[in-house]
């Protein structure tokens, strides 16, 4: 499935146009509204979206991410455990109509939608970039916490729990906890597979006249740090090209300044496509035609790789593509077999590739949006033959 997460200023309009474009190519498409409390997408489409997919046009269905249903489903997952626990403390369970989503439920609802959507193309009018980055990073982070707090290896000791309880003098985890752990791990694996699928990408939307290059760089770096691929940047609400020839000197000068800003933005993006939508905004179909035409966008390649330079320099170099990253905001910490990378307000803990776990860090450098971390084999862990390469 091809998944396009549209995020930024004006994401609802661009998401709707993108979905219509995909459906117009004969591909079964689902358009989802996520984190849209003011129902901006409803207004753009002229319909009221619900949690159930509703036909809108040929090959296109529309729906809203249902936070309420996700919250109820999460509570139902506790089965019969929640009721006895509430009885124990003398609390009455909440009726279904009393349940309202808690902070953070929207992230879980979007992840649930990503792994369960039934379509050839899924287009999501997503939350703002910072919130979307945090949402897409969640499956990996929760899986790591789960592995640390309740390692899967402990399940092998189930038969020994009575003995361990007697020796340690404390009760061991019950079977239901291990069952809940297995279920949570499976759900997180599905969500992570959807997020990391090669067909999943982010389409960033900015205002043609008021975007900030510094902010855009931080957003790109944040997505790249968590392995998320952008496929394009859309600059919408640009002035009509004809305004450059306007007899009004102020209007012509404003159009010239916008033209220069867009040219600077295009240079900043490099190979990443810049699509420009101009005012006055036509119908959704017109916006789609203006932006895409016959163009087919693919996710921008941000794959990371270990480069073998043992024969030449005695080093292995881990190249991490981080377009937009600011060297002054970069933090690197080696923790055993993990590398902690901080980038401004973002932080990710990465397991080292197997070959690098037997190495020591020799240094790092940032150039043209690529972080290169240099490793040298540790003679104590890689005593012989390392100069012949890692193959």
mmCIF file of C-alpha atoms in Angstrom:
data_model
loop_
_atom_site.group_PDB
_atom_site.id
_atom_site.type_symbol
_atom_site.label_atom_id
_atom_site.label_comp_id
_atom_site.label_asym_id
_atom_site.label_seq_id
_atom_site.Cartn_x
_atom_site.Cartn_y
_atom_site.Cartn_z
ATOM 1 C CA UNK A 1 0.000 0.000 0.000
ATOM 2 C CA UNK A 2 1.176 3.522 -0.787
ATOM 3 C CA UNK A 3 0.733 5.807 2.228
ATOM 4 C CA UNK A 4 1.083 9.598 1.941
ATOM 5 C CA UNK A 5 1.058 11.618 5.151
ATOM 6 C CA UNK A 6 0.351 15.264 4.325
ATOM 7 C CA UNK A 7 1.512 17.632 7.059
ATOM 8 C CA UNK A 8 1.896 21.351 7.479
ATOM 9 C CA UNK A 9 0.083 24.617 6.821
ATOM 10 C CA UNK A 10 -2.823 23.817 4.500
ATOM 11 C CA UNK A 11 -2.503 20.034 4.749
ATOM 12 C CA UNK A 12 -6.278 19.402 4.507
ATOM 13 C CA UNK A 13 -6.639 20.999 1.065
ATOM 14 C CA UNK A 14 -3.487 19.347 -0.309
ATOM 15 C CA UNK A 15 -4.456 15.951 1.137
ATOM 16 C CA UNK A 16 -7.890 16.149 -0.504
ATOM 17 C CA UNK A 17 -6.373 17.095 -3.859
ATOM 18 C CA UNK A 18 -3.777 14.324 -3.532
ATOM 19 C CA UNK A 19 -6.448 11.715 -2.811
ATOM 20 C CA UNK A 20 -8.537 12.833 -5.788
ATOM 21 C CA UNK A 21 -5.450 12.638 -7.994
ATOM 22 C CA UNK A 22 -4.727 9.055 -6.872
ATOM 23 C CA UNK A 23 -8.374 8.043 -7.329
ATOM 24 C CA UNK A 24 -8.394 9.638 -10.769
ATOM 25 C CA UNK A 25 -5.644 7.218 -11.769
ATOM 26 C CA UNK A 26 -7.985 4.345 -10.993
ATOM 27 C CA UNK A 27 -6.342 3.407 -7.676
ATOM 28 C CA UNK A 28 -8.588 2.483 -4.756
ATOM 29 C CA UNK A 29 -7.943 5.383 -2.388
ATOM 30 C CA UNK A 30 -8.852 6.190 1.207
ATOM 31 C CA UNK A 31 -8.588 9.764 2.528
ATOM 32 C CA UNK A 32 -8.334 10.104 6.311
ATOM 33 C CA UNK A 33 -8.592 13.192 8.503
ATOM 34 C CA UNK A 34 -6.367 13.021 11.577
ATOM 35 C CA UNK A 35 -6.035 15.634 14.320
ATOM 36 C CA UNK A 36 -8.593 17.918 12.643
ATOM 37 C CA UNK A 37 -10.759 19.318 15.475
ATOM 38 C CA UNK A 38 -12.090 22.163 13.340
ATOM 39 C CA UNK A 39 -13.104 19.776 10.540
ATOM 40 C CA UNK A 40 -11.108 21.644 7.914
ATOM 41 C CA UNK A 41 -11.139 18.611 5.641
ATOM 42 C CA UNK A 42 -14.922 18.314 5.979
ATOM 43 C CA UNK A 43 -15.242 21.893 4.731
ATOM 44 C CA UNK A 44 -12.872 21.259 1.815
ATOM 45 C CA UNK A 45 -14.873 18.206 0.718
ATOM 46 C CA UNK A 46 -18.315 19.530 1.573
ATOM 47 C CA UNK A 47 -19.243 16.418 3.569
ATOM 48 C CA UNK A 48 -19.235 15.446 7.249
ATOM 49 C CA UNK A 49 -16.634 12.738 7.849
ATOM 50 C CA UNK A 50 -17.212 9.889 10.288
ATOM 51 C CA UNK A 51 -15.123 6.987 11.540
ATOM 52 C CA UNK A 52 -16.514 4.744 8.785
ATOM 53 C CA UNK A 53 -15.221 5.074 5.207
ATOM 54 C CA UNK A 54 -17.847 6.733 3.010
ATOM 55 C CA UNK A 55 -17.775 6.782 -0.815
ATOM 56 C CA UNK A 56 -17.002 10.272 -2.084
ATOM 57 C CA UNK A 57 -15.995 9.832 -5.714
ATOM 58 C CA UNK A 58 -15.094 6.988 -8.026
ATOM 59 C CA UNK A 59 -12.332 4.926 -6.379
ATOM 60 C CA UNK A 60 -12.278 7.317 -3.393
ATOM 61 C CA UNK A 61 -13.634 6.863 0.132
ATOM 62 C CA UNK A 62 -13.253 9.368 2.964
ATOM 63 C CA UNK A 63 -13.234 8.963 6.744
ATOM 64 C CA UNK A 64 -11.997 10.423 10.015
ATOM 65 C CA UNK A 65 -9.537 8.794 12.428
ATOM 66 C CA UNK A 66 -11.757 7.733 15.326
ATOM 67 C CA UNK A 67 -10.004 8.553 18.620
ATOM 68 C CA UNK A 68 -13.044 7.551 20.674
ATOM 69 C CA UNK A 69 -13.160 4.065 19.167
ATOM 70 C CA UNK A 70 -9.400 3.631 19.603
ATOM 71 C CA UNK A 71 -9.635 4.588 23.271
ATOM 72 C CA UNK A 72 -12.483 2.163 23.891
ATOM 73 C CA UNK A 73 -10.655 -0.608 22.035
ATOM 74 C CA UNK A 74 -7.564 -0.020 24.177
ATOM 75 C CA UNK A 75 -9.609 -0.351 27.371
ATOM 76 C CA UNK A 76 -11.380 -3.440 26.039
ATOM 77 C CA UNK A 77 -7.960 -4.985 25.556
ATOM 78 C CA UNK A 78 -7.614 -5.267 29.307
ATOM 79 C CA UNK A 79 -10.428 -7.828 29.202
ATOM 80 C CA UNK A 80 -11.651 -8.771 32.640
ATOM 81 C CA UNK A 81 -8.631 -7.309 34.456
ATOM 82 C CA UNK A 82 -9.842 -3.737 34.799
ATOM 83 C CA UNK A 83 -13.149 -4.507 36.548
ATOM 84 C CA UNK A 84 -11.674 -6.489 39.479
ATOM 85 C CA UNK A 85 -8.961 -3.862 39.912
ATOM 86 C CA UNK A 86 -11.573 -1.116 40.213
ATOM 87 C CA UNK A 87 -13.629 -3.249 42.612
ATOM 88 C CA UNK A 88 -10.543 -3.701 44.753
ATOM 89 C CA UNK A 89 -10.217 0.043 45.314
ATOM 90 C CA UNK A 90 -13.976 0.594 45.561
ATOM 91 C CA UNK A 91 -14.299 2.502 42.285
ATOM 92 C CA UNK A 92 -17.186 2.096 39.866
ATOM 93 C CA UNK A 93 -16.290 1.455 36.205
ATOM 94 C CA UNK A 94 -17.089 4.181 33.696
ATOM 95 C CA UNK A 95 -20.009 3.738 31.329
ATOM 96 C CA UNK A 96 -19.094 3.689 27.595
ATOM 97 C CA UNK A 97 -20.643 7.135 27.041
ATOM 98 C CA UNK A 98 -18.430 8.566 29.805
ATOM 99 C CA UNK A 99 -15.203 7.524 28.107
ATOM 100 C CA UNK A 100 -13.437 10.394 26.379
ATOM 101 C CA UNK A 101 -10.019 10.193 24.705
ATOM 102 C CA UNK A 102 -7.014 11.064 26.840
ATOM 103 C CA UNK A 103 -4.029 13.154 25.666
ATOM 104 C CA UNK A 104 -1.969 11.040 23.304
ATOM 105 C CA UNK A 105 -4.898 8.944 22.095
ATOM 106 C CA UNK A 106 -4.764 10.720 18.737
ATOM 107 C CA UNK A 107 -1.281 9.319 18.082
ATOM 108 C CA UNK A 108 -2.417 5.795 18.859
ATOM 109 C CA UNK A 109 -5.510 6.260 16.695
ATOM 110 C CA UNK A 110 -3.420 7.305 13.693
ATOM 111 C CA UNK A 111 -1.038 4.358 14.138
ATOM 112 C CA UNK A 112 -4.012 2.027 14.358
ATOM 113 C CA UNK A 113 -5.417 3.502 11.133
ATOM 114 C CA UNK A 114 -2.085 3.092 9.329
ATOM 115 C CA UNK A 115 -1.882 -0.617 10.083
ATOM 116 C CA UNK A 116 -5.537 -1.413 9.424
ATOM 117 C CA UNK A 117 -6.460 0.720 6.381
ATOM 118 C CA UNK A 118 -7.800 -1.203 3.379
ATOM 119 C CA UNK A 119 -6.796 0.670 0.231
ATOM 120 C CA UNK A 120 -4.211 0.820 -2.526
ATOM 121 C CA UNK A 121 -3.422 4.425 -1.626
ATOM 122 C CA UNK A 122 -3.921 5.899 1.837
ATOM 123 C CA UNK A 123 -3.759 9.695 2.074
ATOM 124 C CA UNK A 124 -3.797 11.225 5.554
ATOM 125 C CA UNK A 125 -4.431 14.865 6.385
ATOM 126 C CA UNK A 126 -2.044 14.575 9.304
ATOM 127 C CA UNK A 127 -1.117 16.680 12.300
ATOM 128 C CA UNK A 128 1.537 19.401 12.356
ATOM 129 C CA UNK A 129 5.093 18.226 11.554
ATOM 130 C CA UNK A 130 6.405 18.112 15.139
ATOM 131 C CA UNK A 131 3.393 16.093 16.300
ATOM 132 C CA UNK A 132 3.616 13.786 13.282
ATOM 133 C CA UNK A 133 7.320 13.128 13.905
ATOM 134 C CA UNK A 134 6.514 12.152 17.502
ATOM 135 C CA UNK A 135 3.669 9.896 16.334
ATOM 136 C CA UNK A 136 5.748 8.030 13.757
ATOM 137 C CA UNK A 137 8.563 7.549 16.290
ATOM 138 C CA UNK A 138 6.198 6.066 18.885
ATOM 139 C CA UNK A 139 6.171 2.374 17.826
ATOM 140 C CA UNK A 140 9.964 2.108 17.995
ATOM 141 C CA UNK A 141 10.121 3.926 21.326
ATOM 142 C CA UNK A 142 7.355 1.880 22.954
ATOM 143 C CA UNK A 143 8.839 -1.376 21.668
ATOM 144 C CA UNK A 144 12.157 -0.447 23.252
ATOM 145 C CA UNK A 145 10.505 0.349 26.599
ATOM 146 C CA UNK A 146 8.618 -2.941 26.430
ATOM 147 C CA UNK A 147 11.813 -4.887 25.790
ATOM 148 C CA UNK A 148 13.566 -3.197 28.702
ATOM 149 C CA UNK A 149 10.742 -3.449 31.237
ATOM 150 C CA UNK A 150 9.495 -6.921 30.349
ATOM 151 C CA UNK A 151 12.071 -8.763 28.211
ATOM 152 C CA UNK A 152 10.741 -11.582 26.097
ATOM 153 C CA UNK A 153 13.372 -13.927 27.567
ATOM 154 C CA UNK A 154 11.591 -13.877 30.923
ATOM 155 C CA UNK A 155 8.754 -15.878 29.448
ATOM 156 C CA UNK A 156 11.088 -18.863 29.252
ATOM 157 C CA UNK A 157 11.152 -18.969 33.051
ATOM 158 C CA UNK A 158 7.399 -19.396 33.525
ATOM 159 C CA UNK A 159 7.752 -22.916 34.919
ATOM 160 C CA UNK A 160 10.291 -21.668 37.464
ATOM 161 C CA UNK A 161 8.199 -18.766 38.745
ATOM 162 C CA UNK A 162 6.931 -20.514 41.901
ATOM 163 C CA UNK A 163 10.508 -21.438 42.811
ATOM 164 C CA UNK A 164 11.804 -17.950 41.994
ATOM 165 C CA UNK A 165 9.023 -16.407 44.048
ATOM 166 C CA UNK A 166 9.960 -18.559 47.041
ATOM 167 C CA UNK A 167 13.654 -17.748 46.739
ATOM 168 C CA UNK A 168 13.227 -14.037 46.062
ATOM 169 C CA UNK A 169 10.372 -13.588 48.496
ATOM 170 C CA UNK A 170 8.356 -11.514 46.015
ATOM 171 C CA UNK A 171 5.553 -12.540 43.620
ATOM 172 C CA UNK A 172 6.494 -13.166 40.007
ATOM 173 C CA UNK A 173 4.492 -11.682 37.074
ATOM 174 C CA UNK A 174 1.272 -13.521 36.292
ATOM 175 C CA UNK A 175 0.507 -15.206 32.967
ATOM 176 C CA UNK A 176 -1.852 -12.414 31.918
ATOM 177 C CA UNK A 177 1.031 -9.928 32.041
ATOM 178 C CA UNK A 178 3.077 -12.007 29.616
ATOM 179 C CA UNK A 179 0.050 -12.437 27.393
ATOM 180 C CA UNK A 180 -0.527 -8.673 27.394
ATOM 181 C CA UNK A 181 3.161 -8.153 26.598
ATOM 182 C CA UNK A 182 2.973 -10.524 23.616
ATOM 183 C CA UNK A 183 -0.147 -8.805 22.303
ATOM 184 C CA UNK A 184 1.348 -5.326 22.711
ATOM 185 C CA UNK A 185 4.556 -6.439 20.977
ATOM 186 C CA UNK A 186 2.568 -7.774 18.022
ATOM 187 C CA UNK A 187 0.560 -4.547 17.696
ATOM 188 C CA UNK A 188 3.716 -2.421 17.873
ATOM 189 C CA UNK A 189 5.403 -4.594 15.262
ATOM 190 C CA UNK A 190 2.460 -4.085 12.888
ATOM 191 C CA UNK A 191 2.448 -0.317 13.471
ATOM 192 C CA UNK A 192 6.203 -0.110 12.981
ATOM 193 C CA UNK A 193 5.983 -2.138 9.768
ATOM 194 C CA UNK A 194 3.393 0.320 8.426
ATOM 195 C CA UNK A 195 5.476 3.354 9.412
ATOM 196 C CA UNK A 196 8.712 1.931 7.971
ATOM 197 C CA UNK A 197 7.148 0.495 4.806
ATOM 198 C CA UNK A 198 9.004 1.676 1.665
ATOM 199 C CA UNK A 199 5.713 3.030 0.317
ATOM 200 C CA UNK A 200 5.122 5.340 3.307
ATOM 201 C CA UNK A 201 6.214 8.953 2.918
ATOM 202 C CA UNK A 202 5.535 12.472 4.150
ATOM 203 C CA UNK A 203 4.448 15.352 1.914
ATOM 204 C CA UNK A 204 5.250 18.632 3.635
ATOM 205 C CA UNK A 205 3.093 21.710 3.011
ATOM 206 C CA UNK A 206 4.306 25.294 3.520
ATOM 207 C CA UNK A 207 2.875 28.697 2.756
ATOM 208 C CA UNK A 208 4.584 30.055 -0.351
ATOM 209 C CA UNK A 209 4.853 33.553 1.072
ATOM 210 C CA UNK A 210 5.602 32.970 4.741
ATOM 211 C CA UNK A 211 7.742 29.854 5.126
ATOM 212 C CA UNK A 212 10.952 29.810 7.167
ATOM 213 C CA UNK A 213 13.968 27.949 5.786
ATOM 214 C CA UNK A 214 15.398 27.422 9.273
ATOM 215 C CA UNK A 215 12.151 25.834 10.447
ATOM 216 C CA UNK A 216 11.984 23.699 7.311
ATOM 217 C CA UNK A 217 15.538 22.450 7.910
ATOM 218 C CA UNK A 218 14.691 21.404 11.461
ATOM 219 C CA UNK A 219 11.554 19.614 10.290
ATOM 220 C CA UNK A 220 13.427 17.722 7.545
ATOM 221 C CA UNK A 221 16.152 16.734 9.983
ATOM 222 C CA UNK A 222 13.571 15.523 12.496
ATOM 223 C CA UNK A 223 11.836 13.294 9.973
ATOM 224 C CA UNK A 224 15.163 11.967 8.678
ATOM 225 C CA UNK A 225 16.447 11.185 12.175
ATOM 226 C CA UNK A 226 13.532 8.807 12.716
ATOM 227 C CA UNK A 227 13.915 7.287 9.250
ATOM 228 C CA UNK A 228 10.878 8.979 7.695
ATOM 229 C CA UNK A 229 11.055 9.772 3.984
ATOM 230 C CA UNK A 230 9.739 12.954 2.390
ATOM 231 C CA UNK A 231 8.542 12.754 -1.209
ATOM 232 C CA UNK A 232 7.915 16.463 -1.904
ATOM 233 C CA UNK A 233 7.369 19.910 -0.435
ATOM 234 C CA UNK A 234 4.246 21.764 -1.532
ATOM 235 C CA UNK A 235 4.321 25.570 -1.462
ATOM 236 C CA UNK A 236 0.713 26.684 -1.798
ATOM 237 C CA UNK A 237 -1.116 29.997 -1.965
ATOM 238 C CA UNK A 238 1.564 31.469 -4.227
ATOM 239 C CA UNK A 239 0.670 34.595 -6.182
ATOM 240 C CA UNK A 240 -0.317 34.093 -9.833
ATOM 241 C CA UNK A 241 2.706 34.184 -12.138
ATOM 242 C CA UNK A 242 1.103 37.009 -14.134
ATOM 243 C CA UNK A 243 1.358 39.319 -11.105
ATOM 244 C CA UNK A 244 5.053 39.769 -11.917
ATOM 245 C CA UNK A 245 3.910 41.912 -14.868
ATOM 246 C CA UNK A 246 1.377 43.879 -12.804
ATOM 247 C CA UNK A 247 1.263 47.658 -13.395
ATOM 248 C CA UNK A 248 0.976 48.026 -9.615
ATOM 249 C CA UNK A 249 4.624 48.458 -8.491
ATOM 250 C CA UNK A 250 3.945 47.200 -4.945
ATOM 251 C CA UNK A 251 2.200 44.041 -6.183
ATOM 252 C CA UNK A 252 4.887 43.339 -8.791
ATOM 253 C CA UNK A 253 7.614 43.777 -6.155
ATOM 254 C CA UNK A 254 5.809 41.412 -3.774
ATOM 255 C CA UNK A 255 5.556 38.795 -6.528
ATOM 256 C CA UNK A 256 9.265 39.177 -7.280
ATOM 257 C CA UNK A 257 10.165 38.671 -3.602
ATOM 258 C CA UNK A 258 8.002 35.543 -3.485
ATOM 259 C CA UNK A 259 9.617 34.236 -6.669
ATOM 260 C CA UNK A 260 13.041 34.672 -5.074
ATOM 261 C CA UNK A 261 11.925 32.931 -1.878
ATOM 262 C CA UNK A 262 10.632 29.963 -3.864
ATOM 263 C CA UNK A 263 13.878 29.793 -5.845
ATOM 264 C CA UNK A 264 15.836 29.771 -2.584
ATOM 265 C CA UNK A 265 13.537 27.038 -1.250
ATOM 266 C CA UNK A 266 14.099 24.937 -4.366
ATOM 267 C CA UNK A 267 17.879 25.253 -3.943
ATOM 268 C CA UNK A 268 17.563 24.220 -0.301
ATOM 269 C CA UNK A 269 15.573 21.106 -1.211
ATOM 270 C CA UNK A 270 18.003 19.951 -3.882
ATOM 271 C CA UNK A 271 16.662 16.759 -5.461
ATOM 272 C CA UNK A 272 13.488 16.809 -3.358
ATOM 273 C CA UNK A 273 10.631 18.067 -5.605
ATOM 274 C CA UNK A 274 9.068 21.460 -4.891
ATOM 275 C CA UNK A 275 5.455 21.746 -6.061
ATOM 276 C CA UNK A 276 3.844 25.173 -6.261
ATOM 277 C CA UNK A 277 0.124 25.831 -5.989
ATOM 278 C CA UNK A 278 -1.030 29.286 -7.000
ATOM 279 C CA UNK A 279 -3.942 31.533 -6.110
ATOM 280 C CA UNK A 280 -6.777 31.786 -6.710
ATOM 281 C CA UNK A 281 -7.184 28.181 -5.635
ATOM 282 C CA UNK A 282 -9.310 26.293 -8.187
ATOM 283 C CA UNK A 283 -11.428 23.224 -7.422
ATOM 284 C CA UNK A 284 -9.768 20.285 -5.674
ATOM 285 C CA UNK A 285 -9.380 18.595 -9.038
ATOM 286 C CA UNK A 286 -7.780 21.795 -10.333
ATOM 287 C CA UNK A 287 -5.358 21.904 -7.412
ATOM 288 C CA UNK A 288 -4.403 18.278 -8.122
ATOM 289 C CA UNK A 289 -3.812 18.996 -11.807
ATOM 290 C CA UNK A 290 -1.804 22.126 -10.975
ATOM 291 C CA UNK A 291 0.434 20.309 -8.507
ATOM 292 C CA UNK A 292 0.877 16.866 -9.993
ATOM 293 C CA UNK A 293 -0.117 16.671 -13.642
ATOM 294 C CA UNK A 294 1.248 13.294 -14.743
ATOM 295 C CA UNK A 295 4.027 13.353 -12.156
ATOM 296 C CA UNK A 296 4.556 10.291 -9.927
ATOM 297 C CA UNK A 297 6.278 11.146 -6.651
ATOM 298 C CA UNK A 298 8.412 8.590 -4.825
ATOM 299 C CA UNK A 299 9.873 8.746 -1.289
ATOM 300 C CA UNK A 300 13.236 10.502 -1.070
ATOM 301 C CA UNK A 301 15.995 7.976 -0.312
ATOM 302 C CA UNK A 302 17.449 8.574 3.161
ATOM 303 C CA UNK A 303 18.878 5.084 3.690
ATOM 304 C CA UNK A 304 21.818 4.726 6.045
ATOM 305 C CA UNK A 305 24.769 2.471 5.330
ATOM 306 C CA UNK A 306 28.090 1.288 6.692
ATOM 307 C CA UNK A 307 30.938 2.014 4.276
ATOM 308 C CA UNK A 308 33.936 -0.332 4.438
ATOM 309 C CA UNK A 309 37.170 1.670 4.365
ATOM 310 C CA UNK A 310 39.264 -0.823 6.309
ATOM 311 C CA UNK A 311 41.724 -1.490 3.518
ATOM 312 C CA UNK A 312 42.381 2.209 2.865
ATOM 313 C CA UNK A 313 42.114 3.791 6.325
ATOM 314 C CA UNK A 314 41.430 0.998 8.822
ATOM 315 C CA UNK A 315 37.947 2.427 9.421
ATOM 316 C CA UNK A 316 34.292 1.619 9.025
ATOM 317 C CA UNK A 317 32.120 4.692 8.376
ATOM 318 C CA UNK A 318 28.436 4.781 9.285
ATOM 319 C CA UNK A 319 26.766 7.307 6.954
ATOM 320 C CA UNK A 320 23.464 8.717 8.235
ATOM 321 C CA UNK A 321 21.597 10.925 5.764
ATOM 322 C CA UNK A 322 20.112 13.825 7.760
ATOM 323 C CA UNK A 323 19.174 16.628 5.326
ATOM 324 C CA UNK A 324 18.737 19.949 7.067
ATOM 325 C CA UNK A 325 20.611 18.914 10.225
ATOM 326 C CA UNK A 326 22.468 21.698 12.022
ATOM 327 C CA UNK A 327 25.901 20.625 13.208
ATOM 328 C CA UNK A 328 25.684 22.955 16.212
ATOM 329 C CA UNK A 329 22.592 21.083 17.508
ATOM 330 C CA UNK A 330 24.060 17.593 17.085
ATOM 331 C CA UNK A 331 24.800 15.371 20.106
ATOM 332 C CA UNK A 332 26.306 11.869 19.934
ATOM 333 C CA UNK A 333 26.719 9.417 22.830
ATOM 334 C CA UNK A 334 27.852 5.787 22.596
ATOM 335 C CA UNK A 335 26.102 3.544 25.157
ATOM 336 C CA UNK A 336 27.325 -0.023 24.845
ATOM 337 C CA UNK A 337 25.836 -1.397 21.636
ATOM 338 C CA UNK A 338 23.679 1.686 21.081
ATOM 339 C CA UNK A 339 24.192 5.176 19.757
ATOM 340 C CA UNK A 340 22.168 8.075 21.151
ATOM 341 C CA UNK A 341 21.666 10.864 18.602
ATOM 342 C CA UNK A 342 20.296 14.219 19.687
ATOM 343 C CA UNK A 343 19.287 16.768 17.089
ATOM 344 C CA UNK A 344 17.752 19.915 18.486
ATOM 345 C CA UNK A 345 14.565 18.832 20.225
ATOM 346 C CA UNK A 346 14.695 15.284 18.822
ATOM 347 C CA UNK A 347 16.480 12.244 20.240
ATOM 348 C CA UNK A 348 16.756 8.684 18.973
ATOM 349 C CA UNK A 349 18.494 5.612 20.379
ATOM 350 C CA UNK A 350 19.841 3.422 17.594
ATOM 351 C CA UNK A 351 21.233 -0.112 17.900
ATOM 352 C CA UNK A 352 24.634 -0.270 16.258
ATOM 353 C CA UNK A 353 25.011 -2.520 13.216
ATOM 354 C CA UNK A 354 26.645 -5.793 14.274
ATOM 355 C CA UNK A 355 30.054 -5.020 12.766
ATOM 356 C CA UNK A 356 30.260 -1.677 14.604
ATOM 357 C CA UNK A 357 29.619 -3.231 18.012
ATOM 358 C CA UNK A 358 33.141 -4.594 17.924
ATOM 359 C CA UNK A 359 34.586 -1.165 17.182
ATOM 360 C CA UNK A 360 35.470 2.032 18.989
ATOM 361 C CA UNK A 361 34.283 5.456 17.857
ATOM 362 C CA UNK A 362 37.070 7.501 16.298
ATOM 363 C CA UNK A 363 35.161 10.640 15.461
ATOM 364 C CA UNK A 364 32.316 12.102 13.431
ATOM 365 C CA UNK A 365 31.698 14.796 10.865
ATOM 366 C CA UNK A 366 28.748 16.478 9.178
ATOM 367 C CA UNK A 367 28.860 17.581 5.550
ATOM 368 C CA UNK A 368 26.082 18.299 3.035
ATOM 369 C CA UNK A 369 23.391 16.765 5.221
ATOM 370 C CA UNK A 370 25.268 13.518 5.879
ATOM 371 C CA UNK A 371 26.539 12.532 9.331
ATOM 372 C CA UNK A 372 29.594 10.271 9.004
ATOM 373 C CA UNK A 373 30.647 8.421 12.158
ATOM 374 C CA UNK A 374 34.044 6.750 12.028
ATOM 375 C CA UNK A 375 34.690 3.431 13.788
ATOM 376 C CA UNK A 376 37.920 1.467 14.183
ATOM 377 C CA UNK A 377 37.915 -2.274 15.016
ATOM 378 C CA UNK A 378 38.761 -2.970 18.650
ATOM 379 C CA UNK A 379 41.702 -5.442 18.641
ATOM 380 C CA UNK A 380 40.364 -7.066 21.818
ATOM 381 C CA UNK A 381 37.061 -7.895 20.112
ATOM 382 C CA UNK A 382 38.284 -8.207 16.527
ATOM 383 C CA UNK A 383 41.785 -9.607 17.059
ATOM 384 C CA UNK A 384 42.735 -10.942 13.629
ATOM 385 C CA UNK A 385 41.873 -10.441 10.012
ATOM 386 C CA UNK A 386 39.964 -7.179 10.463
ATOM 387 C CA UNK A 387 42.117 -5.373 7.924
ATOM 388 C CA UNK A 388 40.692 -7.673 5.253
ATOM 389 C CA UNK A 389 37.269 -6.039 5.482
ATOM 390 C CA UNK A 390 33.886 -6.878 6.961
ATOM 391 C CA UNK A 391 32.703 -9.333 4.295
#
